[in-house]
Amino acid sequence: MVDATDAAFVALAIVSVGGAIAALEAKEIIYGAVGLAASFFGVASLFFLLDSPFVAVFQITVYVGAVAVLVLFTVMLVREGRWFGDSVGPTASVAGLITVAALVISLVSSFFAAGLSNASEQASAPSFVDIGKLLTGQFAPVLEILALVLAASVLGALTLAKVDPGAKAQAANERERS
Amino acid sequence: MPKQITTFEEFIRHILKLVLWVVLLTPLFILPIYYVFYTLFGTSFADLFSLTTKPDQLMAFVGKLMATEPTKTLFQLTTFPGFTFAAIFASVFMIWVERKFIAKIQLRVGPEYAGRFEGILQNFADLFKLLFKEMLIPNSVDKAVFISIPLALMFIAGSLLALVPLGPSTYIADPSVGAVLVFAIVSFTPLVVMLAGWSSNNKYSLIGSLRALHQMVAYEIPMLLSVVGVVVLAGSLDLLKIVYAQSGIWFIVFQPLGAITFFICVLAELERIPFDLPEADSELVAGWQTEYGGMNFGIFQLATYIKFYALAGIFTTFFLGGWYGPGFLPPEAWFILKTFIVMLAMMFPRAVMPRVRLDVLLRGGWSKLMLLSFVNLFIALLVVSLGLYHIGGL
């Protein structure tokens, strides 16, 4: 029996998987970026369907609002097509398929080991208060390590992007002289 | 070009062709509408026509429609707290108010001729002008993306509108994570603006959309952080519960810094002066909207003003106590009055301020407003831990 929830699930699955395929296969790289955004949005809607709106909303805010926009921005600056034109040889595609299969098998087996197979429909969805309590209590070390990783990556980005003021002044001097 | 009709025979043939189309299309469209109508309301069109001669029965029927579920939601969605009200209030009334208000501040007259009273019909004149203009689509644009941009902007504005609670029972949607959903919806805008700038295939559009991207990404984060204090005080992400928590004291009393930060970020998010760099009509023609003319431009304006109204309403919800006020006015009226005042305050900078420079804008967003919103969060935590305010109400 197909009800409205199943129909919505199928539609959203088509949007997410189709968006992902479009992101990989689109000839025009901008359409690929839009497909990526659509895929993220589909996944966020699946979270809504699974009764966890908090995760869904942050999926939209972070992935559609920040990641997809950054990808689009980068793609727009790199419109040469130099790095995207090469087609992949047979060895690479076979290796890719094997990697994907290994990843899927390991993820699925760990999900089932974590008790996904006997999940019941009646379990009430955790609210964001519960998530906050877990993150500041039992899983506080995880949160702190994640924060440290993020801080380290921000510092790394700043160091990479930093313009040396001495070199800038030197360049300006040379420009004046010439 | 359609073929010109020169002879009488061609004229007759043309008429017959039209009749054939009508005969073909009528069952295709009218019959489904009839069946949907019948299943929804339990009466047919014909009964409705006979009802028009009996006013009391008609009023009873309309009253029944307003009370039952599918039509009640439909009415709320399309008419009162929803789209038509917002379109009339925000884009027809508020654009006129904005023109007159700014004109008075700058010692000008503003619209004067259309309509008897102070040019109140000027917007209708502009609307008809836009409607009768040709919708130009340049040859070298990316057509699919270009055409879908106005629709996407209307989608963003409409979904924001659905979250605004006008009264304890006058709202369209009440999600349990409303306060974050606002930012999730707002965060679609840079994507759409970016695609608009790219698909127009025009250097002004691209530069405008890059500026818009910088500005929106810089101001979204302090906007989100400035509301965290409110969420801490209310103990909920539900917009209705945030309003209920303000039945005693408005949150602007505890959170003035948050209110200021949110206000400035909304101005930047809406690309209003002094943050109108993405449009910058003296440098960039019209920024990312350059290639859009006619009613496409009209839809842009409509979406912008609906978003303006919705964000002002959300400011009212977060900081000004939503619908609460002395009892001599209904709650919806208080809400609209407060939103009107917030919108006037947001219009004021347009009359008196110049456009800010890009580096000033970015430094302000990334360092100053971010710092302010963190200070604001600590104030909220201090208020709660000192026991001045108990989470979720006094």
mmCIF file of C-alpha atoms in Angstrom, chain A residues 28 30-31 34 37 41 48 53-54 57-58 60-61 64-65 68-69 72-73 76 79 128, chain B residues 142 144-145 176-177 180-181 183-184 187-188 190-191 194-195 198 206 210 213-214 236-237:
data_model
loop_
_atom_site.group_PDB
_atom_site.id
_atom_site.type_symbol
_atom_site.label_atom_id
_atom_site.label_comp_id
_atom_site.label_asym_id
_atom_site.label_seq_id
_atom_site.Cartn_x
_atom_site.Cartn_y
_atom_site.Cartn_z
ATOM 1 C CA GLU A 28 27.887 22.563 -18.037
ATOM 2 C CA ILE A 30 27.246 25.306 -13.303
ATOM 3 C CA TYR A 31 24.379 22.881 -13.784
ATOM 4 C CA VAL A 34 22.955 23.403 -9.053
ATOM 5 C CA ALA A 37 22.480 21.983 -4.238
ATOM 6 C CA PHE A 41 18.097 19.917 -0.471
ATOM 7 C CA PHE A 48 12.085 16.412 7.527
ATOM 8 C CA PRO A 53 13.440 18.941 11.562
ATOM 9 C CA PHE A 54 16.404 20.287 13.512
ATOM 10 C CA VAL A 57 17.151 22.818 8.945
ATOM 11 C CA PHE A 58 20.875 22.767 9.629
ATOM 12 C CA ILE A 60 19.803 23.362 4.511
ATOM 13 C CA THR A 61 21.594 26.213 6.296
ATOM 14 C CA VAL A 64 22.664 24.567 0.591
ATOM 15 C CA GLY A 65 23.403 27.950 2.151
ATOM 16 C CA ALA A 68 26.774 24.745 -2.400
ATOM 17 C CA VAL A 69 27.292 28.505 -2.659
ATOM 18 C CA LEU A 72 29.229 27.565 -7.191
ATOM 19 C CA PHE A 73 31.535 30.492 -6.440
ATOM 20 C CA MET A 76 32.396 30.319 -11.567
ATOM 21 C CA ARG A 79 35.408 28.297 -15.958
ATOM 22 C CA PHE A 128 17.199 19.725 19.916
ATOM 23 C CA ASP B 142 21.235 30.818 -20.125
ATOM 24 C CA ALA B 144 16.423 27.872 -18.285
ATOM 25 C CA VAL B 145 18.184 29.423 -15.307
ATOM 26 C CA SER B 176 8.966 23.435 15.998
ATOM 27 C CA VAL B 177 12.249 24.816 14.631
ATOM 28 C CA VAL B 180 16.303 28.346 12.565
ATOM 29 C CA LEU B 181 14.077 27.713 9.577
ATOM 30 C CA PHE B 183 17.817 31.376 8.430
ATOM 31 C CA ALA B 184 17.613 28.191 6.382
ATOM 32 C CA SER B 187 20.353 31.162 3.074
ATOM 33 C CA PHE B 188 18.864 30.228 -0.292
ATOM 34 C CA PRO B 190 22.906 33.885 -2.282
ATOM 35 C CA LEU B 191 22.491 30.764 -4.418
ATOM 36 C CA MET B 194 24.602 33.966 -7.878
ATOM 37 C CA LEU B 195 22.705 32.034 -10.558
ATOM 38 C CA TRP B 198 25.824 34.125 -13.919
ATOM 39 C CA LEU B 206 28.247 39.050 -12.417
ATOM 40 C CA LEU B 210 29.659 38.500 -6.443
ATOM 41 C CA LEU B 213 27.427 36.836 -2.226
ATOM 42 C CA HIS B 214 30.174 38.456 -0.140
ATOM 43 C CA SER B 236 12.412 27.223 22.437
ATOM 44 C CA LEU B 237 12.934 27.511 18.703
#
